[in-house]
Coordinates of C-alpha atoms in Angstrom, one line a residue:
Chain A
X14 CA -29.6 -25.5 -14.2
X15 CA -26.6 -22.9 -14.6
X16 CA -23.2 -24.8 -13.6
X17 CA -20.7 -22.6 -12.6
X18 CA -18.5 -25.0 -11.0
X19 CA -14.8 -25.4 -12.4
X20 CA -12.0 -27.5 -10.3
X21 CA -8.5 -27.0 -9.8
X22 CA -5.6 -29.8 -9.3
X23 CA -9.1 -31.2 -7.3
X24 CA -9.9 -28.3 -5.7
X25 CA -13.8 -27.7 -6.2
X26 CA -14.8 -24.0 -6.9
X27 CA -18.3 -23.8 -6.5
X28 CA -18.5 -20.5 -8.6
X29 CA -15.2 -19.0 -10.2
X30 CA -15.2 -15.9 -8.2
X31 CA -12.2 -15.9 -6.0
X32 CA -11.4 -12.8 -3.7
X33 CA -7.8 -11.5 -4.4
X34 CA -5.1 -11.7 -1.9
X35 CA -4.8 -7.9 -0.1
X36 CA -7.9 -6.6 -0.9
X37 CA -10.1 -9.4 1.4
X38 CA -7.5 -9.4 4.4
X39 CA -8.9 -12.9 5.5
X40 CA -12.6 -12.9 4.6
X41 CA -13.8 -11.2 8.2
X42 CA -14.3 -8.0 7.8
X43 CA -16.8 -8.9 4.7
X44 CA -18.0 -11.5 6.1
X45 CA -19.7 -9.1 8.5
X46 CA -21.3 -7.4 5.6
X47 CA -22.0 -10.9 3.5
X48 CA -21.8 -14.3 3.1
X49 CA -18.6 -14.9 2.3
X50 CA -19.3 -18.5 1.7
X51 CA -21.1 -18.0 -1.1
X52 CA -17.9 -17.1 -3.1
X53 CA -15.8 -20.0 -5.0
X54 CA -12.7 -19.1 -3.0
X55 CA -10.7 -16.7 -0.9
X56 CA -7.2 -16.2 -1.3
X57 CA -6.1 -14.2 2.0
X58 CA -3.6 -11.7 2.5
X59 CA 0.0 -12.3 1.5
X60 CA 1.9 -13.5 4.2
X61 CA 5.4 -13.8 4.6
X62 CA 7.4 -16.6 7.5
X63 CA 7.6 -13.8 10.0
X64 CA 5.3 -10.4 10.7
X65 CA 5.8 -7.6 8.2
X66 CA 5.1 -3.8 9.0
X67 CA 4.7 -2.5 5.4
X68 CA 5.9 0.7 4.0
X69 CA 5.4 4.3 5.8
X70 CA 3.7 6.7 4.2
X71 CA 0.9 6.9 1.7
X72 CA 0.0 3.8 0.4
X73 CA -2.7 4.6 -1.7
X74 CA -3.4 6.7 -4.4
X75 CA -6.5 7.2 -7.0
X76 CA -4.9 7.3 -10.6
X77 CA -7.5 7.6 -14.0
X78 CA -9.9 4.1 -13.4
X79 CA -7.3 2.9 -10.9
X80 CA -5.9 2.7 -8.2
X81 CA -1.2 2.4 -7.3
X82 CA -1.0 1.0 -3.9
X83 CA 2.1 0.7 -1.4
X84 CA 1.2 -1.2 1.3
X85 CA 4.3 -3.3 1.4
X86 CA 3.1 -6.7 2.5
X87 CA 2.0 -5.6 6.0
X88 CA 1.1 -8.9 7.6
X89 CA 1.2 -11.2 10.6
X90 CA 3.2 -13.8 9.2
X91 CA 2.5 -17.7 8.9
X92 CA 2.6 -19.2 12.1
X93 CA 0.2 -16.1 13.1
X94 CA -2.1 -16.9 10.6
X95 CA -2.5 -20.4 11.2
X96 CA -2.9 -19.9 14.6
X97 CA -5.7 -17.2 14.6
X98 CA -7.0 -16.9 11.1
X99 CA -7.5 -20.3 9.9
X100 CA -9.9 -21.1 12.6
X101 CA -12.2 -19.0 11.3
X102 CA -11.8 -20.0 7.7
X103 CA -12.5 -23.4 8.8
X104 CA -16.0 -22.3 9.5
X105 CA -16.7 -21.2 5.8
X106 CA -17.5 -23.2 2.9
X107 CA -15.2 -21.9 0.0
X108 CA -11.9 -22.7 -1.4
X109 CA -8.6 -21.4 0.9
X110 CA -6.0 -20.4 -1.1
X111 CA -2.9 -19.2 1.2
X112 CA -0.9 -16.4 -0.5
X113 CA 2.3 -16.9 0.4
X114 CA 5.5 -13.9 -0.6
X115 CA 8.8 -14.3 0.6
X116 CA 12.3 -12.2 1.2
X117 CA 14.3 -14.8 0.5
X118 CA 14.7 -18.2 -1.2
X119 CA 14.6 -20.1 2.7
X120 CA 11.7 -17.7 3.6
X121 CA 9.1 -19.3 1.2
X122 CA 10.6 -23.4 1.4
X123 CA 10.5 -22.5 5.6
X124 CA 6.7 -21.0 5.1
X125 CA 5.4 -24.0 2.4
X126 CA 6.8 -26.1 5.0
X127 CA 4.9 -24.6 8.0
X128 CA 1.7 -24.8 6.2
X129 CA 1.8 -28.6 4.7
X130 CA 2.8 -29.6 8.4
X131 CA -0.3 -27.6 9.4
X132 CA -2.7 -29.3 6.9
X133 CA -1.4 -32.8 7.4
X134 CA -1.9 -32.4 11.1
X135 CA -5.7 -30.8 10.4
X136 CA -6.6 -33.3 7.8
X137 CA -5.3 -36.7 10.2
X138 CA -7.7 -35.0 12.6
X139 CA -10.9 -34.6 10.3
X140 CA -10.7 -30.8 9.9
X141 CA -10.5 -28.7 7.0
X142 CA -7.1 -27.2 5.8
X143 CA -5.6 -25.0 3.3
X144 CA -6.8 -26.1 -0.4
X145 CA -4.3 -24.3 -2.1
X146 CA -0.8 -22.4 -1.9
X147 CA -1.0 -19.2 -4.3
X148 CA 2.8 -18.4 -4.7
X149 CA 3.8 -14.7 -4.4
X150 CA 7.0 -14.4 -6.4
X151 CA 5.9 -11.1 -8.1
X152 CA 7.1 -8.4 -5.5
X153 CA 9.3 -9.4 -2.8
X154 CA 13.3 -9.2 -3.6
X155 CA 16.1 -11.1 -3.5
X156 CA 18.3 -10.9 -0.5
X157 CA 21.3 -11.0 -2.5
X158 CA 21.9 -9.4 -5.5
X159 CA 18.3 -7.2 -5.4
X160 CA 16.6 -9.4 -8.6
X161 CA 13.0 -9.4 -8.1
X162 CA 12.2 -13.0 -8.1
X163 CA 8.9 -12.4 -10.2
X164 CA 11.1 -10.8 -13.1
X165 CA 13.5 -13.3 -14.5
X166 CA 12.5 -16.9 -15.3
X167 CA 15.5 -18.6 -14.0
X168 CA 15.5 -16.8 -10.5
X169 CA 11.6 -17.3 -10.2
X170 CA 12.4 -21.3 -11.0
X171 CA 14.3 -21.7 -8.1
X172 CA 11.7 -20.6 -6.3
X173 CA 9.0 -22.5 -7.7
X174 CA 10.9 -25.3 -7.7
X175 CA 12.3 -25.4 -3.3
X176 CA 8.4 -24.8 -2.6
X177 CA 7.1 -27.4 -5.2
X178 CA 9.6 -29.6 -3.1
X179 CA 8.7 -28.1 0.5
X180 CA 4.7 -29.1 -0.2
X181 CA 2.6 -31.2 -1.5
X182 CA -0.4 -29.1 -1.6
X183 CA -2.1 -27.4 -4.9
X184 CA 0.3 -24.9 -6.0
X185 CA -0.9 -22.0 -8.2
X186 CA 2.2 -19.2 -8.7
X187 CA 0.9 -15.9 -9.1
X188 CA 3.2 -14.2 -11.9
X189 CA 3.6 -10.5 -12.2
X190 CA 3.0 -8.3 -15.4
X191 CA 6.5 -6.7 -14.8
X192 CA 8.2 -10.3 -15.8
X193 CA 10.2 -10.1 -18.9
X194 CA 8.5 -13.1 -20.7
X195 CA 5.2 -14.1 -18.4
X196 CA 4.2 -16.7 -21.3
X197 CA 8.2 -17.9 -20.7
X198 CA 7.7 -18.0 -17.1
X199 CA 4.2 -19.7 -16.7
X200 CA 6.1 -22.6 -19.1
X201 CA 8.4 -22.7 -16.6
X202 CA 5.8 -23.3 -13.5
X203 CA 4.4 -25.8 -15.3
X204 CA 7.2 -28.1 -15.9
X205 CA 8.5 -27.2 -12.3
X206 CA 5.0 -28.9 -11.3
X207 CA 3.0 -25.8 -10.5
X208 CA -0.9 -26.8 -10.5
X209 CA -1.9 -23.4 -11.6
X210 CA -0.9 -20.3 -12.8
X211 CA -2.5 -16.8 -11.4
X212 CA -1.9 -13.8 -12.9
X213 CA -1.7 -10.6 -13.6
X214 CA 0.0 -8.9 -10.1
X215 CA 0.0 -5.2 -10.1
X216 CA 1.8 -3.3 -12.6
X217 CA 4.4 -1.5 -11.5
X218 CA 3.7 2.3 -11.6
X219 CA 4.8 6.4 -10.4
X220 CA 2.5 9.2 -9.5
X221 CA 4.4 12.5 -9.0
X222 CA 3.4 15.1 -6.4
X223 CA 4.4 18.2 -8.6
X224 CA 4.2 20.6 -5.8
X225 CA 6.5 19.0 -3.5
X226 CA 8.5 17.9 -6.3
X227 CA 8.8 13.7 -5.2
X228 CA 6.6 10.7 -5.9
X229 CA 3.8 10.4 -3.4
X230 CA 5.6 7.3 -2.4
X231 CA 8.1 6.5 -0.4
X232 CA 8.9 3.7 -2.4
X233 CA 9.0 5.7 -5.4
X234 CA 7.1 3.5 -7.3
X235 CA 3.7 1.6 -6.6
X236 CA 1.4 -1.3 -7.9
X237 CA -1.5 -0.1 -10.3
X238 CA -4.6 -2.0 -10.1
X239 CA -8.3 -1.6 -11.1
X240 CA -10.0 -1.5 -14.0
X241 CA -7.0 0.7 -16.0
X242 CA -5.2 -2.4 -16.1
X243 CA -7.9 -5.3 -17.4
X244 CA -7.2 -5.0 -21.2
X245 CA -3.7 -5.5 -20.4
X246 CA -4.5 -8.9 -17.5
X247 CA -7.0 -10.2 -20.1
X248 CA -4.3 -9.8 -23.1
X249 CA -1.3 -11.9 -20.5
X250 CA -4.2 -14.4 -19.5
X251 CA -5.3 -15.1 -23.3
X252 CA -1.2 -15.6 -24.2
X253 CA -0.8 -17.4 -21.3
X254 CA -3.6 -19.5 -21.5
X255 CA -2.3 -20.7 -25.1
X256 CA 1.0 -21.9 -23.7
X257 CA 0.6 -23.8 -20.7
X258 CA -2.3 -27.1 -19.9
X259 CA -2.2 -26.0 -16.4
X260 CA -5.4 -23.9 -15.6
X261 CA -5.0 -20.4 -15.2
X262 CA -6.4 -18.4 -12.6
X263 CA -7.2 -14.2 -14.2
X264 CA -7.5 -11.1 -12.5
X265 CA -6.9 -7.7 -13.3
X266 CA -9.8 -5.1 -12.6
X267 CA -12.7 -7.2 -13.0
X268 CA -15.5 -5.0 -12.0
X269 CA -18.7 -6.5 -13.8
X270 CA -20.1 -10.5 -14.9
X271 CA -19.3 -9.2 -18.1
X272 CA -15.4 -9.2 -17.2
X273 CA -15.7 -12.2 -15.3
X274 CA -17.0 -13.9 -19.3
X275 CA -14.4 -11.9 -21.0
X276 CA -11.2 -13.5 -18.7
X277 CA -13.6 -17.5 -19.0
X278 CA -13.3 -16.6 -22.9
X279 CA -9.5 -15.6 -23.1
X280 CA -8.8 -19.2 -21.3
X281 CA -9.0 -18.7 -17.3
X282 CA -10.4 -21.6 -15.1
X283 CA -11.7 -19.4 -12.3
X284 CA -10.9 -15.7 -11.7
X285 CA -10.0 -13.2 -8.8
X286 CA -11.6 -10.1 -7.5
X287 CA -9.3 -7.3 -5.9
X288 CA -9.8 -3.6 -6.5
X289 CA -13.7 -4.2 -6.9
X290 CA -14.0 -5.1 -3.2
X291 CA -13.1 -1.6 -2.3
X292 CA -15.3 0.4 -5.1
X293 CA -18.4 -2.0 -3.7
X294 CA -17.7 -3.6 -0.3
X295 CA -20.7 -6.6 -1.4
X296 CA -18.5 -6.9 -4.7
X297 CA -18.6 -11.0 -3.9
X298 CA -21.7 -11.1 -3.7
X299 CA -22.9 -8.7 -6.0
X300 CA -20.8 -10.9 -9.0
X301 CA -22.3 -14.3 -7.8
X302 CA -26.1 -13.2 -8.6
X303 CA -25.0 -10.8 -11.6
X304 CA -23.1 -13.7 -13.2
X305 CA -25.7 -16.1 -13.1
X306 CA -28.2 -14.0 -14.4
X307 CA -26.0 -13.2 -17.3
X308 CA -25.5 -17.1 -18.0
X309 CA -29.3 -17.6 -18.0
X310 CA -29.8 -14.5 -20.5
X311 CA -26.9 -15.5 -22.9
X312 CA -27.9 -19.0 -22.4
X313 CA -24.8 -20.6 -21.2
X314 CA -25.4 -23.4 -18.9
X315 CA -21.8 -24.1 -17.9
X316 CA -18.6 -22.3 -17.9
X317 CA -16.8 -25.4 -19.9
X318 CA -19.1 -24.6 -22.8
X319 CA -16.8 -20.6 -23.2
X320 CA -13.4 -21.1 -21.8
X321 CA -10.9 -20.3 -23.7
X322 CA -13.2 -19.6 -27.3
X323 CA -11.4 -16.4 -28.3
Chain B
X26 CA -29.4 3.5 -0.5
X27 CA -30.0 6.7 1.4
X28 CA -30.9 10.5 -0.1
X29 CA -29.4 13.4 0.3
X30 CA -31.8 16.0 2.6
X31 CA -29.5 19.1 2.4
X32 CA -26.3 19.9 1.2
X33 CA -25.3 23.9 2.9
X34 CA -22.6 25.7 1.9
X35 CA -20.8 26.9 5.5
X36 CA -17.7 28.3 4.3
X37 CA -15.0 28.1 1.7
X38 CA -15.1 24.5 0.4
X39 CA -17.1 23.7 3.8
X40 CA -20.6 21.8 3.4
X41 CA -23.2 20.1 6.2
X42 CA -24.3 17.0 4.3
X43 CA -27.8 15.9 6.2
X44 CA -28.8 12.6 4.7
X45 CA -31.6 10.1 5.1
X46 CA -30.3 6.6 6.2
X47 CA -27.9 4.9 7.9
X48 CA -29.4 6.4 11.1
X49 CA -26.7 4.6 13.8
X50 CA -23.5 5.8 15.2
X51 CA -21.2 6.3 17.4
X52 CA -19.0 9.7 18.1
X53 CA -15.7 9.0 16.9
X54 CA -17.3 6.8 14.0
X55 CA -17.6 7.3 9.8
X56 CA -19.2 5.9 7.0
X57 CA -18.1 5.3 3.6
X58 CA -19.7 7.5 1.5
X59 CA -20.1 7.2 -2.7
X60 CA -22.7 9.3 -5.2
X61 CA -20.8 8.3 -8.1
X62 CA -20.5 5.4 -10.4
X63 CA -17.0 3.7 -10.8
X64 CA -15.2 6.3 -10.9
X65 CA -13.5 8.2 -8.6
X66 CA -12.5 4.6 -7.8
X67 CA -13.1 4.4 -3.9
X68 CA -15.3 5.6 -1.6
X69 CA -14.9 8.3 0.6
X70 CA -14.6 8.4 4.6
X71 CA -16.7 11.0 6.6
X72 CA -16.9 11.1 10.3
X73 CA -20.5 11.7 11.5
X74 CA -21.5 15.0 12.4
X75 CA -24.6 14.0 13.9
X76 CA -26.9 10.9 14.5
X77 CA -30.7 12.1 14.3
X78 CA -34.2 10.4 13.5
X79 CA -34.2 9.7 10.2
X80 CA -30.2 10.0 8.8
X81 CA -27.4 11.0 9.5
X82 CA -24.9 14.3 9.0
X83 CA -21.6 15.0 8.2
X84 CA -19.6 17.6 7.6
X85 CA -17.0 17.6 4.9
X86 CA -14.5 19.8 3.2
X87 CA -14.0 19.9 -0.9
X88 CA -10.3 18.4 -1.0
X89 CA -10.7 16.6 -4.4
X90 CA -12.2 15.1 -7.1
X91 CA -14.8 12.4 -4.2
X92 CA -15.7 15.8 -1.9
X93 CA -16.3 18.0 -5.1
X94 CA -19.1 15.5 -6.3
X95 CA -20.5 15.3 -3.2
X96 CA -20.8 19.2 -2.8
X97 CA -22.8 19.4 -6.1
X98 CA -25.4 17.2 -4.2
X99 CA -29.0 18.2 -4.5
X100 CA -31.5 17.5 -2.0
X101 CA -33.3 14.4 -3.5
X102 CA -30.1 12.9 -5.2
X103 CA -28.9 9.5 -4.6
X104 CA -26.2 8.6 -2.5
X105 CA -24.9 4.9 -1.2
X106 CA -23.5 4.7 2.3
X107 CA -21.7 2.0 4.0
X108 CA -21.2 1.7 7.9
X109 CA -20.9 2.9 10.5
X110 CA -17.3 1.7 10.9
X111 CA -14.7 2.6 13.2
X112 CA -13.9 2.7 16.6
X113 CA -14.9 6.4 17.8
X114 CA -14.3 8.3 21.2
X115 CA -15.5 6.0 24.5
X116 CA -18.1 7.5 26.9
X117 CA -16.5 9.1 29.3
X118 CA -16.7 10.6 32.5
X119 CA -15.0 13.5 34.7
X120 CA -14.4 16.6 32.6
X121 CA -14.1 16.7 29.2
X122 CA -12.5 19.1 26.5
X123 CA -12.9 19.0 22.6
X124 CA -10.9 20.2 20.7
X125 CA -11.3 20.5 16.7
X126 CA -8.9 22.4 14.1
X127 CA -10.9 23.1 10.7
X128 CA -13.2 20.5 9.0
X129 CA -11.5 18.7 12.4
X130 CA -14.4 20.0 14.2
X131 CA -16.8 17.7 12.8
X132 CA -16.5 14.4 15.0
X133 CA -17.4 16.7 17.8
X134 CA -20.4 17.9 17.5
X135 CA -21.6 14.5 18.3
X136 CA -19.4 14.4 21.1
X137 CA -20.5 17.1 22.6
X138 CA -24.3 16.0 22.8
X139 CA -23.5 12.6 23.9
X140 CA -21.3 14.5 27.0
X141 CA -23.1 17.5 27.4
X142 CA -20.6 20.3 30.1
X143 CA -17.7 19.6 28.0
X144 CA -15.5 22.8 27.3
X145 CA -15.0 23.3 23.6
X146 CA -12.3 24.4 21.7
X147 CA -12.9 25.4 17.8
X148 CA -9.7 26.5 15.7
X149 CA -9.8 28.2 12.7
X150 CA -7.2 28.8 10.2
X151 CA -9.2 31.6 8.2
X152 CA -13.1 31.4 8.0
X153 CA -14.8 30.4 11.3
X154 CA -18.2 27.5 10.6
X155 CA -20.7 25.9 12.5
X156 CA -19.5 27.5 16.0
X157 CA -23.1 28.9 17.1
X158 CA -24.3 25.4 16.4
X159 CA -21.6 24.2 19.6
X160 CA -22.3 27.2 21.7
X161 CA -25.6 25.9 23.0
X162 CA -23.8 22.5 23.7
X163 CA -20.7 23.6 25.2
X164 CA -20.1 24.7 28.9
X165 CA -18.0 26.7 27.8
X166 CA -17.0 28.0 24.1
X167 CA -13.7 29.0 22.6
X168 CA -13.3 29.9 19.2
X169 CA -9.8 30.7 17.6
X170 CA -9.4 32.3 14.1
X171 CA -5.8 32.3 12.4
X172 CA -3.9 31.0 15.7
X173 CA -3.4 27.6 17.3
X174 CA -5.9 26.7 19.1
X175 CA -4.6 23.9 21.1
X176 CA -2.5 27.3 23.2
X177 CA -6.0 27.9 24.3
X178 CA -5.9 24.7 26.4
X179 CA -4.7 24.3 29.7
X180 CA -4.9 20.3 29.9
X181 CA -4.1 19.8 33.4
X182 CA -7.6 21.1 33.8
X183 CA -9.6 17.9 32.3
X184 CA -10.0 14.4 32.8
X185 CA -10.3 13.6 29.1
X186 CA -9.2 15.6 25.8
X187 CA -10.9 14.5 22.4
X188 CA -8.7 15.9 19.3
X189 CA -9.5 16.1 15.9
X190 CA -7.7 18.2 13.4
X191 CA -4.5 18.7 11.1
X192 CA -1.5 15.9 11.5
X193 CA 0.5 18.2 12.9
X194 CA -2.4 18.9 15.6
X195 CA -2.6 16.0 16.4
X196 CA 1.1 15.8 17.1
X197 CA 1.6 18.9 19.3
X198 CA -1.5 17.5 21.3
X199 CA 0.3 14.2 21.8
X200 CA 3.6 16.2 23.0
X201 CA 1.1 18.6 25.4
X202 CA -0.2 15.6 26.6
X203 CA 2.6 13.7 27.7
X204 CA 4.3 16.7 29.1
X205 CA 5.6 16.7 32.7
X206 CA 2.8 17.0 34.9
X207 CA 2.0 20.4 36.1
X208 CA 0.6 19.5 39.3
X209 CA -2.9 19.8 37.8
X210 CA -4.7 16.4 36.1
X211 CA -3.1 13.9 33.4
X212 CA -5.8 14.3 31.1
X213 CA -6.4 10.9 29.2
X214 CA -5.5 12.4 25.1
X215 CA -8.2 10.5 22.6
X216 CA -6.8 12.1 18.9
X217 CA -8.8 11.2 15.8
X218 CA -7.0 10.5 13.0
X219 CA -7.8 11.2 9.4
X220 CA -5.9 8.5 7.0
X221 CA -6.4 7.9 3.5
X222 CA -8.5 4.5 3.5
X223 CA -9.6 1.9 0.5
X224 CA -12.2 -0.2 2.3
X225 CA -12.7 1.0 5.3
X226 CA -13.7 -2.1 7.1
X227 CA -9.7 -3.1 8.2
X228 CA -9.3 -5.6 5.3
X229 CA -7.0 -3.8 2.9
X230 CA -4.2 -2.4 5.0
X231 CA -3.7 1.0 3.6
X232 CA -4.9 3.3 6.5
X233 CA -2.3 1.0 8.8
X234 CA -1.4 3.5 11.7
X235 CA 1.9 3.2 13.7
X236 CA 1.7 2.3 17.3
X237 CA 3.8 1.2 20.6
X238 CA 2.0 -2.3 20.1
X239 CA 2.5 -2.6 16.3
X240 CA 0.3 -1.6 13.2
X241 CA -3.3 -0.9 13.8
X242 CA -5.7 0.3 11.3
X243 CA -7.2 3.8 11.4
X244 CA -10.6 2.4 10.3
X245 CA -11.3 -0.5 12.3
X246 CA -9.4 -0.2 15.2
X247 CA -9.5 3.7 14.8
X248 CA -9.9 6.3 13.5
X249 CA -9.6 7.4 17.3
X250 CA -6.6 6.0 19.4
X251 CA -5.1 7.2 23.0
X252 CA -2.5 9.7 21.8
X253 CA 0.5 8.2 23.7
X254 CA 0.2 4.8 21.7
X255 CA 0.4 6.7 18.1
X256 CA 4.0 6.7 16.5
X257 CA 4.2 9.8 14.7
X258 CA 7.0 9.5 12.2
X259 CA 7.4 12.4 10.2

């Protein structure tokens, strides 16, 4: 019997394969193709206290095994979500990870607040809530002052810390390649009380449109993602993984079981799924049966028995 | 998995994929197309041409690295498809007019055999393709070459108006549309819009499309939208 369980701050995964916030909106439009509750968790869309439009423009672009997005965030905001959306994730059976980004420092404590008061309310009446808040601090910026919160440890602290105060929920902070020191700042979550780290975000990136002589972007610069940037995730996750006792949670252009083993091995707990979901639309499902046939051909009967070897 | 039947050269950079598969649709609807491994990264929206028996058709013009692979198709080769997704043109009634611009043309060929009398309007900006294949269909057939082909159409004389072509098109159809009546019909304008997409299924967000009511996406609640709700911005 293959185990493929792995728990987090007592969240149960039933299989490590958790879909990345922005590239599984909130599980329904897969759901129509799979399902969806045969993965070990979803973490939805990113969602900010109040609706968000996202950036004009193009917002994707194709780059050598990857792909530099721009989509800015576009959401419905919180109280949207857990009006509409969370309904229907009640009905699946798989972690719920809420992705929650922020403009500003009041933004996220006012959002973390929203959605404990939510799951109290839903777990005094018997009905599943929110397992997990995944922190966003690695795009948004400051108001003030225009310091990307996700950059420097003592402005991401503050952070961590008002929403480690604003819930008691499971609290995984998802940290961004671009930080100065990410082995400095997933110390840091950990002795503000963070229950997991998740990591890597996108990594900041350009593509030039020679002939009309500007970035393709509006925003000049976008978020790479896909399988250019796994050497570079599983390298953060491995360092990462060595500094901290709090589990992390990898990502970064896992397209294959094979990657899913390599992130286990460099020390994650359980690990996420983004840009895959667009190359293969049944990516979820397609990782669930490929990994388990891999563990019955190498012989591993749990995921305890490889994490964190190299 | 579905197979490619026929892959025809029409016209510069112009092919008529006919595939074997995926035989549903609506007009106004697309599927996700990919005959590669992992690499272009994403799959690649085309509108269906035509629903028949067995598959499906599209046609497609060679833009990039996706459309370049597909037009060195074989008949026999491999292809994965994914869909039909979208939310195409609505059956209508009254008199209709469709109008395409380029590879725009391709949504309505389907169209115009699921609302057979409809006047057609084909625009060209150099070669002319696939216009004997509408004549039969059409009530009446107007074919432009190196003009703009929305001049051709007086649209106080229709009920409805499905467009499909080039953004700016699409614009100057919304602006025709809107214009101060004439004392003929306000013709209801349906425009198909062509955005880049990842998924395709309305999960990722990149597609998102402008409108009075907020930000929809071009592939779920698209790709075809009532042209006075688009927000055109540039």
């Amino acid at each position: 019997m293959i185990n493929t369980t792995a728990t987090i701050a007592g969240v149960s995964f039933k299989n490590p394969i958790v879909m990345a916030s922005g590239t599984f909106g909130f599980g329904r439009e897969y759901g129509r193709l799979y399902d969806v509750s045969l993965l070990g968790g979803i973490s939805g869309k990113g969602l900010t206290l109040h609706a968000k439009a996202g950036n004009p423009g193009i917002r994707v672009y194709e780059t050598p095994s990857g792909m530099l997005n721009s989509v800015g965030l576009e959401n419905p905001g919180v109280e949207a979500f857990l009006a509409k959306e969370l309904p229907y994730w009640e009905t699946l059976d798989t972690a719920r990870i809420v992705n929650l980004g922020g403009n500003t420092l009041a933004d996220y404590v006012l959002g973390a607040e929203l959605i404990q008061r939510d799951a109290d309310a839903r777990l005094l009446a018997g009905k599943p809530a929110v397992d997990m808040i995944e922190l966003n601090i690695s795009c948004p910026n400051v108001k003030e002052g225009g310091i990307a919160f996700g950059v420097k440890t003592p402005a991401a602290q503050e952070v961590v810390r008002a929403v480690r105060a604003a819930t008691s929920l499971p609290l995984a902070v998802k940290l961004s390649p671009n930080a100065e020191d990410i082995a400095e700042m997933a110390v840091m979550c950990e002795a503000e009380g963070a229950d997991a780290v998740s990591l890597i975000n996108t990594i900041s990136g350009m593509k030039i449109d020679v002939r009309r002589r500007r970035s393709v972007f509006n925003n000049l610069y976008a978020g790479l993602s896909g399988p250019a940037i796994k050497p570079v995730a599983l390298r953060m996750v491995h360092q990462v993984s060595r500094r901290v006792t709090i589990p992390v949670i990898g990502m970064g252009g896992i397209t294959s079981a094979t990657d899913i083993i390599e992130f286990i091995m460099a020390g994650a707990t359980v690990i996420q799924v983004g840009t895959y979901n667009f190359m293969n639309l049944r990516a979820g499902s397609t990782l669930v049966e490929e990994l388990q046939q891999f563990m019955k051909e190498e012989n591993i009967s749990s995921l305890d028995e490889i994490r964190g070897i190299v | 998995m579905a197979t490619v039947i026929s892959n025809e050269r029409l016209a510069e950079g112009v092919y008529h994929l006919v595939v074997e598969g995926g035989n549903s649709g609506e007009m106004g609807q697309f599927y996700m197309l990919r005959a590669w491994g992992a690499y272009p990264l994403l799959s690649r929206p085309l509108s269906i041409h035509q629903v028949n028996d067995n598959g499906v058709e599209f046609l497609y013009h060679v833009v990039g690295e996706g459309t370049e692979i597909l037009a060195a198709l074989n008949p026999g080769d491999p292809l994965e498809l994914e869909g039909p997704f979208g939310t195409g043109f609505p059956q209508v009634e009254g008199k209709v007019a469709l109008v395409g611009g380029g590879i725009g043309i391709a949504p309505l060929y389907y169209c115009a055999q699921k609302l057979p009398g409809s006047d057609i309007y084909l625009g060209f900006s150099r070669e002319p393709f696939r216009t004997e294949a509408f004549r039969p269909l059409a009530a009446e057939l107007t074919v432009d070459v190196g003009g703009l082909i929305l001049d051709s159409v007086d649209f106080s004389a229709y009920d409805h108006i499905f467009v499909c072509g080039p953004h700016p098109m699409l614009k100057a159809a919304q602006l025709k549309g809107i214009a101060p009546d004439s004392g003929g019909k306000r013709p209801a304008v349906y425009l198909s819009l062509e955005n880049r997409m990842a998924c395709g299924i309305g999960a990722c967000l990149v597609c998102s499309v402008s409108c009075k009511d907020g930000q929809r996406k071009a592939c779920a609640d698209g790709p075809v939208f009532l042209a006075e709700e688009v927000l055109f911005h540039d």
